Coordinates of C-alpha atoms in Angstrom, one line a residue:
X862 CA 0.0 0.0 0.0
X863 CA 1.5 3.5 -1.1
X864 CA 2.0 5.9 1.9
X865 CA 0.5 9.1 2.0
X866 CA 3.7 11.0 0.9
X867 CA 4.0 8.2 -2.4
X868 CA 0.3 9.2 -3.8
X869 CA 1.5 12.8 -3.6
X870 CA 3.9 12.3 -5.2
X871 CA 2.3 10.4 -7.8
X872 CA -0.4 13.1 -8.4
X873 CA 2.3 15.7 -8.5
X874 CA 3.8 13.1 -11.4
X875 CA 0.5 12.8 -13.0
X876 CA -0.2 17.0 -12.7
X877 CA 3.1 17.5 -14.4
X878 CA 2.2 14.8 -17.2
X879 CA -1.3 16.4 -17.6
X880 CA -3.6 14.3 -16.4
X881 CA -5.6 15.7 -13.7
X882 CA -8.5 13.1 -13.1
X883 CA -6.9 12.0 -9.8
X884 CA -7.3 15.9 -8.4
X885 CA -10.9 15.4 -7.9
X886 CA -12.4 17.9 -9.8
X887 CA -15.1 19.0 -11.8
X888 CA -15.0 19.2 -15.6
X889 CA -14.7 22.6 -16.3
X890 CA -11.7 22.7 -13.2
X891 CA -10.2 20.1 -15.4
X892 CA -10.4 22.1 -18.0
X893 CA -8.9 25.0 -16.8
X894 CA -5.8 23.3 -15.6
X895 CA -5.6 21.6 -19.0
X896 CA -5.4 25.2 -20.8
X897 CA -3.2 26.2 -18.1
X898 CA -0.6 23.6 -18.8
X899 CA -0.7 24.2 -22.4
X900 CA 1.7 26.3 -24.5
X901 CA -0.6 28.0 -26.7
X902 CA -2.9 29.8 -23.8
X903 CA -1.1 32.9 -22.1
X904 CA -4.1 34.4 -20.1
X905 CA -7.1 32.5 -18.9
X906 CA -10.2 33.8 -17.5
X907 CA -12.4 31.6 -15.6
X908 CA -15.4 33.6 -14.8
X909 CA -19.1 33.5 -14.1
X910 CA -21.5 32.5 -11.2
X911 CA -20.5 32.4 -7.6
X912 CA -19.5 29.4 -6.1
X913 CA -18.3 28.0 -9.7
X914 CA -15.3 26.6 -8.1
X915 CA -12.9 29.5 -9.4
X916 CA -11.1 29.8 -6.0
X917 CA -11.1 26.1 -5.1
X918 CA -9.1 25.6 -8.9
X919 CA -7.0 28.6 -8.3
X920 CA -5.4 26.8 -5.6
X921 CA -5.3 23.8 -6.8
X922 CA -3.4 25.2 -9.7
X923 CA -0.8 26.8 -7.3
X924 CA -0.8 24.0 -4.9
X925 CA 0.4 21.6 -7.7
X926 CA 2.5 23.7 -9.3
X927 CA 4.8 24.1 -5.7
X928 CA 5.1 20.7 -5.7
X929 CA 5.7 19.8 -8.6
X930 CA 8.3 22.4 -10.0
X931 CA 10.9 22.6 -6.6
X932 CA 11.8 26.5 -6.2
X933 CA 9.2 28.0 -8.5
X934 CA 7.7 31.7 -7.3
X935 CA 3.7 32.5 -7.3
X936 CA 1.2 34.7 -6.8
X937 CA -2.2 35.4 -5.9
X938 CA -3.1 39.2 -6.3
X939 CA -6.6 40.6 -5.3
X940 CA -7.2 44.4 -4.6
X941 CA -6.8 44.2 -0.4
X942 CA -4.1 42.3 0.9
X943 CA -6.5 41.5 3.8
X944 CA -9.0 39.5 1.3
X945 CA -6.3 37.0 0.8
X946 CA -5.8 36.6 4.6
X947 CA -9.6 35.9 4.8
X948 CA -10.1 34.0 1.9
X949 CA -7.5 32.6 0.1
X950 CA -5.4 31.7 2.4
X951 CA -8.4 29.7 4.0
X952 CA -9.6 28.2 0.4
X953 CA -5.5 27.4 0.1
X954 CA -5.1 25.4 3.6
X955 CA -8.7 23.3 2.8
X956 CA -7.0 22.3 -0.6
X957 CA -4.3 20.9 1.5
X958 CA -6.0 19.3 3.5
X959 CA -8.0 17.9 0.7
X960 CA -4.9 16.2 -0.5
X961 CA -3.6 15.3 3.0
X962 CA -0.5 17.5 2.2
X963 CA 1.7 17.3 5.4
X964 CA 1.9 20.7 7.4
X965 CA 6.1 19.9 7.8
X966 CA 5.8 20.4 3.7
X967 CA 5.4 24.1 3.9
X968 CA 5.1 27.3 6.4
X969 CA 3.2 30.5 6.1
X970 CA 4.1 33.9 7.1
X971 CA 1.0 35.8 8.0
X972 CA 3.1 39.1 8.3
X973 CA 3.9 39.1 4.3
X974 CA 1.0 36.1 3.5
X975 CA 3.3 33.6 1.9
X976 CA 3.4 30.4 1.8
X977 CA 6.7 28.7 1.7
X978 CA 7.6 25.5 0.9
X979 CA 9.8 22.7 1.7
X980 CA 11.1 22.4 -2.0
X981 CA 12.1 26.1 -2.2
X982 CA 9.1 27.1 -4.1
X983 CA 6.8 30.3 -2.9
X984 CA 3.5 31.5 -3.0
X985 CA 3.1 35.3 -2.0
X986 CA 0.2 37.3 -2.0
X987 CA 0.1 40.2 -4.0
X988 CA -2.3 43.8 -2.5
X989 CA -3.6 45.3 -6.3
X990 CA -5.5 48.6 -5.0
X991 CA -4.3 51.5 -6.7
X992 CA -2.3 54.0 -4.5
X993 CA -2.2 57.5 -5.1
X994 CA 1.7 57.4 -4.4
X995 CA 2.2 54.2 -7.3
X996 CA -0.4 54.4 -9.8
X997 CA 1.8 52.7 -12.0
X998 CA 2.0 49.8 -9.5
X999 CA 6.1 50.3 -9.7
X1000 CA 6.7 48.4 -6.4
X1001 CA 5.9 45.3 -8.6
X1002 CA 8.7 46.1 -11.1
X1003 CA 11.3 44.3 -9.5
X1004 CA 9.2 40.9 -9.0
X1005 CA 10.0 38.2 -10.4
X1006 CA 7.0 35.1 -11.0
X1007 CA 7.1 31.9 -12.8
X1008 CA 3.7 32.7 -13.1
X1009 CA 0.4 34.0 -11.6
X1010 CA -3.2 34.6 -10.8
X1011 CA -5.2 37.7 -10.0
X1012 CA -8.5 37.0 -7.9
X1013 CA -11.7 38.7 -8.1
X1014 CA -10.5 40.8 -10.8
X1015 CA -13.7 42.4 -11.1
X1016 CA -11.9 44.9 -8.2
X1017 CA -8.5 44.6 -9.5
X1018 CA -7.6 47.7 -11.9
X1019 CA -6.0 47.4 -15.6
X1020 CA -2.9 48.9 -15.0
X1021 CA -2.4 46.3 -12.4
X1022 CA -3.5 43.4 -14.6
X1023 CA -1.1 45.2 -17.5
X1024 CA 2.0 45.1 -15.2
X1025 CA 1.4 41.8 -13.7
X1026 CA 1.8 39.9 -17.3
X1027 CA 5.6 41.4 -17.4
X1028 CA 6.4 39.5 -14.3
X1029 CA 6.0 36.3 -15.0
X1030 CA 8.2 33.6 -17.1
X1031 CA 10.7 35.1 -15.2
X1032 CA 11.4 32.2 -12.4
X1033 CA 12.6 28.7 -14.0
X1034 CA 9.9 28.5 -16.3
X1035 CA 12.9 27.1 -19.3
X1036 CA 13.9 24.5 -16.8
X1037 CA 10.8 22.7 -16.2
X1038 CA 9.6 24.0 -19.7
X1039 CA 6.4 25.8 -18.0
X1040 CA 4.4 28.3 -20.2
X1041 CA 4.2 32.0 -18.5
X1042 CA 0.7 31.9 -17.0
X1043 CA -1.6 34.6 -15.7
X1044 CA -5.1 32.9 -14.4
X1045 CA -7.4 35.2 -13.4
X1046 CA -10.9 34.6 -11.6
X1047 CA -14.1 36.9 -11.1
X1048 CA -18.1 37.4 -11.2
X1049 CA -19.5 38.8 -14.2
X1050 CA -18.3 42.5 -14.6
X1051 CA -18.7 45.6 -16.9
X1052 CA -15.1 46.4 -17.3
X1053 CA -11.6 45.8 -18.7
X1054 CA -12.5 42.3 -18.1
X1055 CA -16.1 42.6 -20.6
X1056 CA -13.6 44.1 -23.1
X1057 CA -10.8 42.4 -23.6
X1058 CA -11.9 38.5 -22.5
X1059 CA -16.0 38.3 -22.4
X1060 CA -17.0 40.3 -25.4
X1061 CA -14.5 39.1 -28.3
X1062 CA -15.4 35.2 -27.0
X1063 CA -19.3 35.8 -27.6
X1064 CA -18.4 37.4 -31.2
X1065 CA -15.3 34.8 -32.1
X1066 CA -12.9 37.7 -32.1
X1067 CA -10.9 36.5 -29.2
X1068 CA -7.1 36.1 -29.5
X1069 CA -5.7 32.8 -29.2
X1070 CA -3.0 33.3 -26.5
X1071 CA -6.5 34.1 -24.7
X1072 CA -9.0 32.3 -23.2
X1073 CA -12.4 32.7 -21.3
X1074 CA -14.0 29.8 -19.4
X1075 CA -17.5 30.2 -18.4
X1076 CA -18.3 28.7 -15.1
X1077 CA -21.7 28.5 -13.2
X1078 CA -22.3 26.9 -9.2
X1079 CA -24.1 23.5 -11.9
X1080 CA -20.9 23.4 -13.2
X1081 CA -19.6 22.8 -9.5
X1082 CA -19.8 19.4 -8.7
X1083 CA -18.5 19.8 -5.0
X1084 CA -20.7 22.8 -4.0
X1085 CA -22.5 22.9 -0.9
X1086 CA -26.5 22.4 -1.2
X1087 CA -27.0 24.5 0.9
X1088 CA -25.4 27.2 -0.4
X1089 CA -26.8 26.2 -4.1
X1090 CA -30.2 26.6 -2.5
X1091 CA -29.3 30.2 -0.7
X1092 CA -28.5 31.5 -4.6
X1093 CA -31.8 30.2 -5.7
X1094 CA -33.1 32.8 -3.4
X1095 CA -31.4 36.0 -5.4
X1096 CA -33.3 38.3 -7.0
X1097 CA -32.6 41.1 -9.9
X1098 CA -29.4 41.8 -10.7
X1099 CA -27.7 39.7 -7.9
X1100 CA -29.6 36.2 -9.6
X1101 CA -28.6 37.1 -13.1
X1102 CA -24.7 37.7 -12.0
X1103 CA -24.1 36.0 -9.2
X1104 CA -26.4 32.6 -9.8
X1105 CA -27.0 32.8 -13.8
X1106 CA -23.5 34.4 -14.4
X1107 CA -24.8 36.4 -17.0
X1108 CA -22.1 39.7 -17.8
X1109 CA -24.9 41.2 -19.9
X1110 CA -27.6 42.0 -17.1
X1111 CA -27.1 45.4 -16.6
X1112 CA -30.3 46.4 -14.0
X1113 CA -29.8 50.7 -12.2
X1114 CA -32.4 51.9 -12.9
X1115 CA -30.5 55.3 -12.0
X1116 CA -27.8 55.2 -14.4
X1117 CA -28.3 57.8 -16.9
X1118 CA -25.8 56.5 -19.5
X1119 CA -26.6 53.2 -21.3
X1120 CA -23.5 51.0 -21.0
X1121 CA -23.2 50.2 -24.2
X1122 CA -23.0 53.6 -25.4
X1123 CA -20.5 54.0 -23.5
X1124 CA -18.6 51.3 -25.1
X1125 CA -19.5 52.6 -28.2
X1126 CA -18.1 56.4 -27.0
X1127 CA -14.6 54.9 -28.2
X1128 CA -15.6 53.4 -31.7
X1129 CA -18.1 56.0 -33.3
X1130 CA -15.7 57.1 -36.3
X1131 CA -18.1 58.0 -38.2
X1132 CA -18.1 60.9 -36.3
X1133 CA -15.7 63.8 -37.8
X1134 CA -14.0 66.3 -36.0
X1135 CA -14.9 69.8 -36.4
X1136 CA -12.5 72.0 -37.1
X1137 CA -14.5 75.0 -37.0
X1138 CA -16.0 74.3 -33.6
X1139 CA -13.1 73.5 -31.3
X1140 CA -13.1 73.4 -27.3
X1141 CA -10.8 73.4 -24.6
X1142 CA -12.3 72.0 -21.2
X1143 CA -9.9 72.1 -17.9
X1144 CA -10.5 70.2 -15.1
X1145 CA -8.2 72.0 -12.9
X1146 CA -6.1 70.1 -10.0
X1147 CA -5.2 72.2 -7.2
X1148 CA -6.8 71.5 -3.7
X1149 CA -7.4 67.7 -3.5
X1150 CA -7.8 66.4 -7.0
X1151 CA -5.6 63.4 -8.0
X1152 CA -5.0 65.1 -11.6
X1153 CA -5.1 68.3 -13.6
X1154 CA -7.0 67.1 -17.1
X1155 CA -7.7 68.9 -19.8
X1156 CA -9.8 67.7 -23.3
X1157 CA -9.8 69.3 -26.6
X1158 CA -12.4 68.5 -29.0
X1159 CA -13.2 69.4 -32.3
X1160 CA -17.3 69.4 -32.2
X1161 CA -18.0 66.6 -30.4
X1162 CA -14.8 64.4 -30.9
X1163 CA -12.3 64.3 -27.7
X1164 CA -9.1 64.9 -30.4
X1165 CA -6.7 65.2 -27.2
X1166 CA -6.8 64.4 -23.4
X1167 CA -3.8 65.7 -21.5
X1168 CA -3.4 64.7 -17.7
X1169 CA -0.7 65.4 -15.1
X1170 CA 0.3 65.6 -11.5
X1171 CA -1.9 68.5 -9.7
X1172 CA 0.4 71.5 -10.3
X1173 CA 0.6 74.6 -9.4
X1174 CA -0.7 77.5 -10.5
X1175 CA 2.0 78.5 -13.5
X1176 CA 2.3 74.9 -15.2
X1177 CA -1.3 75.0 -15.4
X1178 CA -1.8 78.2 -17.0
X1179 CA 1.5 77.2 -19.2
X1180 CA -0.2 74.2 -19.8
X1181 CA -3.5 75.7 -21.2
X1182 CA -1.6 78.3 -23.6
X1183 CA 0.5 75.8 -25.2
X1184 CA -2.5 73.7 -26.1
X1185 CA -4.5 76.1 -26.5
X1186 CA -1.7 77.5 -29.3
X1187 CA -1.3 74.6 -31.1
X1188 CA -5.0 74.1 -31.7
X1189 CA -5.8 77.2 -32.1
X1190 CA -8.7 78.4 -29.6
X1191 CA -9.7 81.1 -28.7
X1192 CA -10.0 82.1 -25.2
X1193 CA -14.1 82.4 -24.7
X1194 CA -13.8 78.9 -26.2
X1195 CA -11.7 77.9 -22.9
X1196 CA -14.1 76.5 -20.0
X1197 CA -13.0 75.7 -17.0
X1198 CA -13.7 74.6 -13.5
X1199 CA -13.9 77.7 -11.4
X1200 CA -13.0 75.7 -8.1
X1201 CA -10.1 77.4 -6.5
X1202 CA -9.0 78.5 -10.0
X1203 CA -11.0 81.7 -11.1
X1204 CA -8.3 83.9 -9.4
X1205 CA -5.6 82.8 -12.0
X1206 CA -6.7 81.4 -15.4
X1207 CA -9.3 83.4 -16.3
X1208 CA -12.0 86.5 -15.6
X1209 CA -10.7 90.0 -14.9
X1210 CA -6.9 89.7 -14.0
X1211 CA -6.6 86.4 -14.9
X1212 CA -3.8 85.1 -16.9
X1213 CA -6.2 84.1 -20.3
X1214 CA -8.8 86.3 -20.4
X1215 CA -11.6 85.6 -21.5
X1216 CA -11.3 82.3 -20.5
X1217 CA -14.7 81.3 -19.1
X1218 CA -15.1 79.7 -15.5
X1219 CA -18.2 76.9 -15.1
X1220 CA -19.9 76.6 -11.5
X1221 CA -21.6 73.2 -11.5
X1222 CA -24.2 74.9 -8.7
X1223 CA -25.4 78.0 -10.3
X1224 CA -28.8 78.1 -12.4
X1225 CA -29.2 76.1 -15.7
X1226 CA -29.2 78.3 -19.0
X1227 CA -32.2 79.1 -20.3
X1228 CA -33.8 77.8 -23.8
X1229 CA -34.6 79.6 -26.6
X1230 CA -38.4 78.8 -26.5
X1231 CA -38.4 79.2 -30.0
X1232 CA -36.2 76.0 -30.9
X1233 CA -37.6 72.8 -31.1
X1234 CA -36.2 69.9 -28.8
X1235 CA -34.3 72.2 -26.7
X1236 CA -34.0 71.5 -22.7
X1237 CA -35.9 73.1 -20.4
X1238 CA -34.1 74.7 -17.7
X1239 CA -36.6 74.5 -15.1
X1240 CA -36.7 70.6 -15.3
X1241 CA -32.9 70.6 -13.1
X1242 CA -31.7 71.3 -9.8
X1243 CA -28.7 73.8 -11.3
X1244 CA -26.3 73.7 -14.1
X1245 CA -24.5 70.9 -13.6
X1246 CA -26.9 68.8 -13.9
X1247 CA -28.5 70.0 -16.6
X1248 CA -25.5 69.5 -18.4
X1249 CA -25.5 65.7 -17.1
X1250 CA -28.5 64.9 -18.4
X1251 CA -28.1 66.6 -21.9
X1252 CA -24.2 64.3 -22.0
X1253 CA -26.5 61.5 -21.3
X1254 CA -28.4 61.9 -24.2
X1255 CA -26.0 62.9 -26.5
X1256 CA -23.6 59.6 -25.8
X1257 CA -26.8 57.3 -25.7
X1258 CA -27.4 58.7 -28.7
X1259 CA -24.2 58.3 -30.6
X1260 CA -23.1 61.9 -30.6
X1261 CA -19.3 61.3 -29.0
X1262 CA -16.3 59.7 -30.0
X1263 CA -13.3 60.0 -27.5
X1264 CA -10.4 59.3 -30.1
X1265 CA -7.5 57.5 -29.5
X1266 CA -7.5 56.7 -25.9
X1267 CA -6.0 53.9 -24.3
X1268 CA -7.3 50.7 -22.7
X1269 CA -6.3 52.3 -19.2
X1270 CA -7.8 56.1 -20.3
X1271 CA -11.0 53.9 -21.8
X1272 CA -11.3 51.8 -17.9
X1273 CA -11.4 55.3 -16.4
X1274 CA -13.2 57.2 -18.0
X1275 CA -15.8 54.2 -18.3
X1276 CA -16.2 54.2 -15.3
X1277 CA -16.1 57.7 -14.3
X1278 CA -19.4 58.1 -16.9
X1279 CA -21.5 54.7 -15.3
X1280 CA -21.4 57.1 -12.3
X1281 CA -23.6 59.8 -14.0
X1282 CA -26.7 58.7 -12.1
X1283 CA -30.2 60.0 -11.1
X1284 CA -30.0 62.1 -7.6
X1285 CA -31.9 61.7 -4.6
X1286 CA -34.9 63.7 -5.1
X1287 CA -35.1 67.3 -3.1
X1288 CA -39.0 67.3 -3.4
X1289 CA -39.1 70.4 -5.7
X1290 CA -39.6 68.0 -8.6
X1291 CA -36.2 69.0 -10.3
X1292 CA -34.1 66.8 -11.6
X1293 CA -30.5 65.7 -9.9
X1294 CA -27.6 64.2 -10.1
X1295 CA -25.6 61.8 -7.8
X1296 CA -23.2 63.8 -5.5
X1297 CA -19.3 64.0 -6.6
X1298 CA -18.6 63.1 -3.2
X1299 CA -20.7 60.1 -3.4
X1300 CA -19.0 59.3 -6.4
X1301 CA -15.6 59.8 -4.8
X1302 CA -16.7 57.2 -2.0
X1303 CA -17.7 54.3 -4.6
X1304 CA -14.5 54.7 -6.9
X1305 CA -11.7 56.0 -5.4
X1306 CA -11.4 59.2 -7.0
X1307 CA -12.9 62.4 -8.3
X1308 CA -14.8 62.1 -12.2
X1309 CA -12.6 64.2 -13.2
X1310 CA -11.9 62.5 -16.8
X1311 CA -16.2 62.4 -17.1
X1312 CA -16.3 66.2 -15.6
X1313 CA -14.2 66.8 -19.3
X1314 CA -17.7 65.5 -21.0
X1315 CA -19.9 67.4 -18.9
X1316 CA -18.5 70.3 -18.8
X1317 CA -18.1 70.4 -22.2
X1318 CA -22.1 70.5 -23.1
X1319 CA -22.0 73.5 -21.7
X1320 CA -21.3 74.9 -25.3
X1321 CA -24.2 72.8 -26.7
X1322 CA -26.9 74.2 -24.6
X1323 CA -25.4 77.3 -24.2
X1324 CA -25.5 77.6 -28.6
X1325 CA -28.8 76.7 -28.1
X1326 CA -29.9 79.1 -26.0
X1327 CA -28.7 81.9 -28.3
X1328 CA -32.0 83.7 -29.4
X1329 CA -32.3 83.8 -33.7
X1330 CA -30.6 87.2 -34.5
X1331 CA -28.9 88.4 -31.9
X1332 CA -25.9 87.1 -30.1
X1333 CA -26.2 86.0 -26.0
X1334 CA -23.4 86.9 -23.7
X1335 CA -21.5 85.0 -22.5
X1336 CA -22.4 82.7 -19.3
X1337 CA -20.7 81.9 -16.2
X1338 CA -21.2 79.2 -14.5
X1339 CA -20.1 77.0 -11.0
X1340 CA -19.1 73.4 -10.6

């Protein structure tokens, strides 16, 4: 009769051959670790419903692969450190113990939540939240990873994701001949993750060093009934993600902007920049802000987005003439936020005259009565949001094409416009919008990237407004 160590052993034998019917797992588990052991699949996604057994393979996949390949180096990521403590590290140990692996094999340091092993191989825990102080996520440049897997990515950011691909293959991946790997797990999601995995595998536009697995609690052949029965309770949007695993159920009845629009705010070429209507919109960064943004469109195509550092006062204004001479604008056709700004960039004294200053809170601009299909002022709370509900309709509709961004710009800004929502009602009957602090609280950040959008339908309405004949003066408003 084989001792416990010798069946180890021999599953570890049979794991590096590729046969993974003695792990105990469900189909779809199997094939995961099939595609991860192959050379052709880089990045795998195995998402969908909850309690699809994502986690349980996750480990199973690092579990083998310690054993297996002596002094390899792996990670989980997930966006809190403390997650992993809770959760993973738990789902990790049950695995173990699944497999009876003695506790003498390996040790765990709770302080930097790693796992190390008896062989010299590693598995560390990686914290993926975005910090104001390394938005690029540099303190994982010098990492090094035979390979990898990011957990609940649903929370994890791009950049993050971006980064992480560069560090692994790096850790005795030619002497065990072991593909670079990046697994990553999640619930259905409307972001980088819908983009660049879920959406091309529906339409057979996927690449083929990519990969998405669909994965649903049926599919889970070791799932608790219990549990099974507890997601049969779900209602709305919950049941359709979390039970149905379905990444098109979109169900907020607040959201103002249709999320496919947005999607489509990045492809709509047929629009053509203007050339005769040209905008700059400043979004300045000076008490607070994580960056100073500024957008330049030609009619309604974003032609460039600038965004730096909050700075003070002179490279801002420096900032603003340089673009504002190479594209040509003139000064009235300069908005900006008037928040802790208006002394500097623009009005009497200011640095660009002319320039005009927008205050989100004072009252909305008036229609011309006489124009057909023209917002009524009355309907909103202030300026602002009349000017979020007009963006609203003009991206739903079609009428913006942000050119040229990139996949990180795209996640933001994304984002940043799904949180153009319905406010609380005041009881006056006037239409609102959700709070920026509110905003703040649920992503992280200020919209400032969406504020560029908003801000710039200020034009729109205020063109609009402009009785037949005679020209209207100019309007300042507060944000």
């Amino acid at each position: 009769m084989l001792t416990n160590e010798e069946i180890i052993q021999a599953k570890a034998e049979c794991y590096q051959a590729g046969i993974f019917d003695v792990l105990d797992l469900s189909p779809k588990q199997e094939q995961a670790l099939q595609n991860l052991r192959n050379s052709l699949v880089k990045e795998l996604l195995f998402g969908g419903a909850a309690s699809g057994g994502k986690s349980f393979v996750g480990c199973e996949w690092i579990l083998w692969n310690c054993i297996a390949f002596p002094g390899t180096k792996w990670f989980v990521g997930r966006k809190h450190l403390s997650q992993i403590r809770e959760s993973t590290v738990h789902t990790f140990r049950k695995v173990c113990e699944k497999h009876q692996i003695p506790k003498a094999w390996y040790h765990y340091n709770d302080t930097v939540v790693k796992f190390t092993f008896a062989n010299g191989s590693e598995f560390k825990g990686l914290e993926l939240m975005q910090k104001p102080g390394d938005k690029d996520f540099d303190s994982l440049g010098s990492t090094e990873f035979t390979g990898g897997w990011i957990e609940e990515a649903a929370h994890v950011p791009f950049r993050a994701y971006e980064v992480l691909k560069s560090r692994i293959g790096r850790w005795r991946n030619d002497e065990f001949g072991i593909p670079a790997k990046l697994f990553i797990t999640c619930n259905p999601s409307r972001n980088w993750l819908y983009s660049l995995f879920y959406k091309p595998s529906i339409s057979g536009t996927l690449p083929p060093e990519r990969l998405f697995i669909r994965a649903l609690v049926s599919d889970n052949t070791h799932v608790e009934s219990g549990y099974r029965a507890q997601l049969e309770t779900l209602t709305g949007e919950l049941r359709q993600r979390l039970l149905l695993g379905n990444w098109d159920y979109v169900d907020d009845p607040l959201a103002l902007i249709e999320y496919d629009a947005i999607q489509d705010l990045y492809e709509n070429n047929y629009l053509r920049p203007n050339p005769d209507r040209k905008r700059m919109v400043c979004d300045i960064a000076l008490h607070g802000s994580d960056l100073f943004r500024i957008g330049i469109f030609y009619g309604n195509v974003l032609v460039e987005h600038v965004a730096m550092e909050k700075s003070g006062g002179k490279e801002v204004v420096n900032l603003i003439k340089t673009l504002q001479v190479k594209h040509q604008i003139r000064a009235t056709h300069i908005l900006y936020d008037a928040d802790g700004a208006g002394g500097f960039v623009g009005q009497r004294g200011g640095f660009i005259p002319g320039a005009i200053p927008f205050h989100g809170g004072g009252a909305p601009i008036k229609s011309d009565t006489r124009l057909k299909n023209v917002l009524e002022s009355t309907k909103y709370q202030n300026l602002k949001a009349q000017c979020g509900y007009s963006l609203a309709e003009a991206i739903n509709a079609g009428q913006y094409w942000a050119k040229g961004l990139t996949e990180t710009e795209r996640e933001v800004l994304s984002e940043e416009l799904s949180e153009i929502k319905r406010g609380s009602d005041l009881g006056d009957g006037k239409l609102t919008l959700k709070k920026k602090e509110d905003i703040r609280t649920d992503i992280g950040r200020s919209p400032d990237f969406s504020d560029l959008f908003l801000m710039h339908r200020y034009f729109e309405l205020l063109e609009n407004a402009k009785p037949q004949g005679r020209e209207r003066p100019i309007h300042t408003v507060n944000f």
